[in-house]
Amino acid sequence: MLANHKTLAAMHKAVLTYNKYSDQNIETLKTDVIVISSVGIIIMFVLSTLIGSSIVNPLNILVQVSKETSDGDLEEKPYIDEMVNRTEIGCLAKNIQMMRHALSSVIKGLKVSAEKITGLSGRVESLATEVNKSYQSEQQKYQQITDLSEGMVDSFQVVSSVVSSTLESAQASKKEAELSLNPSI
């Protein structure tokens, strides 16, 4: 029985030692889990910040470029070309750059057209001035012809009345001459 007690005491001592050892391991394990979890959380935070900024920063730049474009700034932005790659953001950057080039081309074309229209407008204005002068000149000539025609009509009436009077006078003279030459009539 004593041997059993000694065995039991030794077993009890071994269990207590193992229990103490396992409690230390559990505490170490808890500390390790907390440290590893904290490091993991920090790493995940850093990685998510880096990944997020690699997405958000280009988007913010593209939003700013879009605002500048809507304000009429179509200047070349070389940093947009640096953003172009095979990702969705790179494709968006490429499309924004292409849109800016297209808008710039359209605006340049409109400016050229406006300049041509301005030049043609000046030409049309000078032609209109020439036509107006020509019209006024023709109107003056028409007025002169009208005045001359009215003067000629008046002259013809005077001549006609003089001719009528002369004819009447000639007929009267003819009658008097006939009477004087031939008193028997």
mmCIF file of C-alpha atoms in Angstrom:
data_model
loop_
_atom_site.group_PDB
_atom_site.id
_atom_site.type_symbol
_atom_site.label_atom_id
_atom_site.label_comp_id
_atom_site.label_asym_id
_atom_site.label_seq_id
_atom_site.Cartn_x
_atom_site.Cartn_y
_atom_site.Cartn_z
ATOM 1 C CA MET A 1 0.000 0.000 0.000
ATOM 2 C CA LEU A 2 2.818 2.296 0.700
ATOM 3 C CA ALA A 3 4.107 1.570 -2.698
ATOM 4 C CA ASN A 4 0.746 2.482 -4.096
ATOM 5 C CA HIS A 5 0.830 5.715 -2.119
ATOM 6 C CA LYS A 6 4.255 6.495 -3.406
ATOM 7 C CA THR A 7 3.133 5.711 -6.942
ATOM 8 C CA LEU A 8 0.022 7.776 -6.456
ATOM 9 C CA ALA A 9 2.058 10.623 -4.957
ATOM 10 C CA ALA A 10 4.508 10.427 -7.846
ATOM 11 C CA MET A 11 1.639 10.386 -10.319
ATOM 12 C CA HIS A 12 0.009 13.262 -8.498
ATOM 13 C CA LYS A 13 3.272 15.197 -8.571
ATOM 14 C CA ALA A 14 3.648 14.381 -12.299
ATOM 15 C CA VAL A 15 0.084 15.531 -13.015
ATOM 16 C CA LEU A 16 0.683 18.752 -11.060
ATOM 17 C CA THR A 17 3.950 19.343 -12.905
ATOM 18 C CA TYR A 18 2.270 18.595 -16.237
ATOM 19 C CA ASN A 19 -0.620 20.854 -15.246
ATOM 20 C CA LYS A 20 1.797 23.680 -14.404
ATOM 21 C CA TYR A 21 3.661 23.034 -17.680
ATOM 22 C CA SER A 22 0.404 23.021 -19.681
ATOM 23 C CA ASP A 23 -0.809 26.215 -17.935
ATOM 24 C CA GLN A 24 2.457 27.900 -18.947
ATOM 25 C CA ASN A 25 2.062 26.600 -22.502
ATOM 26 C CA ILE A 26 -1.525 27.829 -22.612
ATOM 27 C CA GLU A 27 -0.441 31.285 -21.412
ATOM 28 C CA THR A 28 2.402 31.310 -23.946
ATOM 29 C CA LEU A 29 -0.027 30.125 -26.610
ATOM 30 C CA LYS A 30 -2.509 32.899 -25.660
ATOM 31 C CA THR A 31 0.269 35.480 -25.808
ATOM 32 C CA ASP A 32 1.462 34.092 -29.145
ATOM 33 C CA VAL A 33 -2.085 34.135 -30.542
ATOM 34 C CA ILE A 34 -2.578 37.733 -29.359
ATOM 35 C CA VAL A 35 0.771 38.830 -30.820
ATOM 36 C CA ILE A 36 0.211 36.957 -34.097
ATOM 37 C CA SER A 37 -3.356 38.287 -34.344
ATOM 38 C CA SER A 38 -2.180 41.840 -33.616
ATOM 39 C CA VAL A 39 0.614 41.553 -36.182
ATOM 40 C CA GLY A 40 -1.882 40.035 -38.651
ATOM 41 C CA ILE A 41 -4.348 42.862 -38.049
ATOM 42 C CA ILE A 42 -1.587 45.448 -38.483
ATOM 43 C CA ILE A 43 -0.379 43.736 -41.664
ATOM 44 C CA MET A 44 -3.959 43.529 -42.977
ATOM 45 C CA PHE A 45 -4.495 47.231 -42.142
ATOM 46 C CA VAL A 46 -1.269 48.228 -43.896
ATOM 47 C CA LEU A 47 -2.050 46.027 -46.913
ATOM 48 C CA SER A 48 -5.645 47.252 -47.145
ATOM 49 C CA THR A 49 -4.421 50.853 -46.884
ATOM 50 C CA LEU A 50 -1.850 50.266 -49.629
ATOM 51 C CA ILE A 51 -4.299 48.425 -51.859
ATOM 52 C CA GLY A 52 -7.041 50.963 -51.143
ATOM 53 C CA SER A 53 -4.767 53.899 -51.909
ATOM 54 C CA SER A 54 -3.577 52.205 -55.100
ATOM 55 C CA ILE A 55 -7.231 52.181 -56.171
ATOM 56 C CA VAL A 56 -8.520 55.389 -54.601
ATOM 57 C CA ASN A 57 -5.601 57.690 -55.528
ATOM 58 C CA PRO A 58 -5.868 57.031 -59.289
ATOM 59 C CA LEU A 59 -9.642 57.402 -59.068
ATOM 60 C CA ASN A 60 -9.245 60.722 -57.254
ATOM 61 C CA ILE A 61 -6.815 61.869 -59.941
ATOM 62 C CA LEU A 62 -9.259 60.824 -62.679
ATOM 63 C CA VAL A 63 -12.123 62.593 -60.901
ATOM 64 C CA GLN A 64 -9.983 65.753 -60.709
ATOM 65 C CA VAL A 65 -9.075 65.462 -64.409
ATOM 66 C CA SER A 66 -12.771 65.002 -65.237
ATOM 67 C CA LYS A 67 -13.633 68.162 -63.292
ATOM 68 C CA GLU A 68 -10.862 70.076 -65.081
ATOM 69 C CA THR A 69 -12.144 68.764 -68.412
ATOM 70 C CA SER A 70 -15.685 69.891 -67.598
ATOM 71 C CA ASP A 71 -14.239 73.334 -66.792
ATOM 72 C CA GLY A 72 -12.700 73.454 -70.275
ATOM 73 C CA ASP A 73 -9.106 72.502 -69.426
ATOM 74 C CA LEU A 74 -8.043 70.216 -72.264
ATOM 75 C CA GLU A 75 -4.301 70.597 -71.767
ATOM 76 C CA GLU A 76 -2.170 67.468 -72.098
ATOM 77 C CA LYS A 77 -1.824 65.617 -68.787
ATOM 78 C CA PRO A 78 1.197 63.290 -69.047
ATOM 79 C CA TYR A 79 0.511 61.718 -65.676
ATOM 80 C CA ILE A 80 -2.688 60.233 -67.117
ATOM 81 C CA ASP A 81 -0.627 58.318 -69.679
ATOM 82 C CA GLU A 82 1.438 56.909 -66.800
ATOM 83 C CA MET A 83 -1.756 55.524 -65.252
ATOM 84 C CA VAL A 84 -2.748 53.581 -68.369
ATOM 85 C CA ASN A 85 -2.344 49.861 -67.905
ATOM 86 C CA ARG A 86 -4.472 46.728 -68.256
ATOM 87 C CA THR A 87 -6.521 47.251 -65.101
ATOM 88 C CA GLU A 88 -9.990 48.747 -65.082
ATOM 89 C CA ILE A 89 -8.605 52.025 -63.735
ATOM 90 C CA GLY A 90 -5.961 52.012 -66.472
ATOM 91 C CA CYS A 91 -8.685 51.508 -69.089
ATOM 92 C CA LEU A 92 -10.689 54.333 -67.520
ATOM 93 C CA ALA A 93 -7.620 56.589 -67.621
ATOM 94 C CA LYS A 94 -7.043 55.687 -71.277
ATOM 95 C CA ASN A 95 -10.684 56.434 -72.146
ATOM 96 C CA ILE A 96 -10.577 59.768 -70.325
ATOM 97 C CA GLN A 97 -7.397 60.695 -72.168
ATOM 98 C CA MET A 98 -8.967 59.694 -75.506
ATOM 99 C CA MET A 99 -12.082 61.730 -74.643
ATOM 100 C CA ARG A 100 -9.911 64.756 -73.837
ATOM 101 C CA HIS A 101 -8.065 64.415 -77.163
ATOM 102 C CA ALA A 102 -11.363 64.076 -79.045
ATOM 103 C CA LEU A 103 -12.845 67.113 -77.293
ATOM 104 C CA SER A 104 -9.692 69.083 -77.983
ATOM 105 C CA SER A 105 -9.879 68.167 -81.683
ATOM 106 C CA VAL A 106 -13.553 69.119 -81.864
ATOM 107 C CA ILE A 107 -12.908 72.470 -80.170
ATOM 108 C CA LYS A 108 -9.975 73.204 -82.478
ATOM 109 C CA GLY A 109 -12.196 72.346 -85.454
ATOM 110 C CA LEU A 110 -14.927 74.621 -84.139
ATOM 111 C CA LYS A 111 -12.437 77.454 -83.687
ATOM 112 C CA VAL A 112 -11.211 77.029 -87.275
ATOM 113 C CA SER A 113 -14.819 76.935 -88.510
ATOM 114 C CA ALA A 114 -15.653 80.027 -86.483
ATOM 115 C CA GLU A 115 -12.674 81.854 -87.978
ATOM 116 C CA LYS A 116 -13.762 80.836 -91.480
ATOM 117 C CA ILE A 117 -17.321 81.920 -90.759
ATOM 118 C CA THR A 118 -16.042 85.245 -89.444
ATOM 119 C CA GLY A 119 -14.012 85.712 -92.630
ATOM 120 C CA LEU A 120 -16.983 84.768 -94.802
ATOM 121 C CA SER A 121 -19.201 87.049 -92.753
ATOM 122 C CA GLY A 122 -16.874 89.951 -93.530
ATOM 123 C CA ARG A 123 -16.930 89.009 -97.200
ATOM 124 C CA VAL A 124 -20.728 88.803 -97.214
ATOM 125 C CA GLU A 125 -20.895 92.170 -95.483
ATOM 126 C CA SER A 126 -18.627 93.775 -98.089
ATOM 127 C CA LEU A 127 -20.662 92.174 -100.911
ATOM 128 C CA ALA A 128 -23.861 93.448 -99.305
ATOM 129 C CA THR A 129 -22.328 96.927 -99.140
ATOM 130 C CA GLU A 130 -21.369 96.715 -102.847
ATOM 131 C CA VAL A 131 -24.845 95.484 -103.787
ATOM 132 C CA ASN A 132 -26.409 98.288 -101.758
ATOM 133 C CA LYS A 133 -24.191 100.892 -103.466
ATOM 134 C CA SER A 134 -25.010 99.389 -106.864
ATOM 135 C CA TYR A 135 -28.718 99.414 -105.991
ATOM 136 C CA GLN A 136 -28.527 103.060 -104.945
ATOM 137 C CA SER A 137 -26.654 103.925 -108.146
ATOM 138 C CA GLU A 138 -29.246 102.113 -110.252
ATOM 139 C CA GLN A 139 -32.017 103.806 -108.295
ATOM 140 C CA GLN A 140 -30.446 107.215 -109.033
ATOM 141 C CA LYS A 141 -30.158 106.318 -112.733
ATOM 142 C CA TYR A 142 -33.776 105.191 -112.761
ATOM 143 C CA GLN A 143 -34.802 108.465 -111.118
ATOM 144 C CA GLN A 144 -32.813 110.428 -113.737
ATOM 145 C CA ILE A 145 -34.449 108.451 -116.541
ATOM 146 C CA THR A 146 -37.860 109.062 -114.967
ATOM 147 C CA ASP A 147 -37.140 112.770 -114.661
ATOM 148 C CA LEU A 148 -35.904 112.897 -118.285
ATOM 149 C CA SER A 149 -38.972 110.990 -119.455
ATOM 150 C CA GLU A 150 -41.289 113.369 -117.629
ATOM 151 C CA GLY A 151 -39.334 116.316 -119.113
ATOM 152 C CA MET A 152 -39.646 114.806 -122.591
ATOM 153 C CA VAL A 153 -43.378 114.271 -122.105
ATOM 154 C CA ASP A 154 -43.714 117.905 -121.055
ATOM 155 C CA SER A 155 -41.556 118.972 -124.034
ATOM 156 C CA PHE A 156 -43.647 116.843 -126.425
ATOM 157 C CA GLN A 157 -46.802 118.445 -125.070
ATOM 158 C CA VAL A 158 -45.315 121.918 -125.566
ATOM 159 C CA VAL A 159 -44.057 120.983 -129.049
ATOM 160 C CA SER A 160 -47.411 119.423 -129.848
ATOM 161 C CA SER A 161 -49.260 122.518 -128.748
ATOM 162 C CA VAL A 162 -46.807 124.736 -130.709
ATOM 163 C CA VAL A 163 -47.224 122.507 -133.764
ATOM 164 C CA SER A 164 -51.013 122.604 -133.362
ATOM 165 C CA SER A 165 -50.934 126.380 -133.053
ATOM 166 C CA THR A 166 -48.573 126.614 -136.020
ATOM 167 C CA LEU A 167 -50.863 124.382 -138.069
ATOM 168 C CA GLU A 168 -53.880 126.423 -137.147
ATOM 169 C CA SER A 169 -51.986 129.603 -137.929
ATOM 170 C CA ALA A 170 -50.737 128.117 -141.213
ATOM 171 C CA GLN A 171 -54.251 127.065 -142.173
ATOM 172 C CA ALA A 172 -55.556 130.475 -141.286
ATOM 173 C CA SER A 173 -52.772 132.096 -143.319
ATOM 174 C CA LYS A 174 -53.481 129.742 -146.198
ATOM 175 C CA LYS A 175 -57.136 130.721 -146.149
ATOM 176 C CA GLU A 176 -56.281 134.380 -146.063
ATOM 177 C CA ALA A 177 -53.821 133.929 -148.891
ATOM 178 C CA GLU A 178 -56.360 132.067 -150.944
ATOM 179 C CA LEU A 179 -58.922 134.760 -150.301
ATOM 180 C CA SER A 180 -56.542 137.466 -151.223
ATOM 181 C CA LEU A 181 -55.467 135.691 -154.372
ATOM 182 C CA ASN A 182 -58.839 134.691 -155.357
ATOM 183 C CA PRO A 183 -61.327 137.262 -154.138
ATOM 184 C CA SER A 184 -64.229 135.462 -155.669
ATOM 185 C CA ILE A 185 -64.207 132.620 -153.309
#
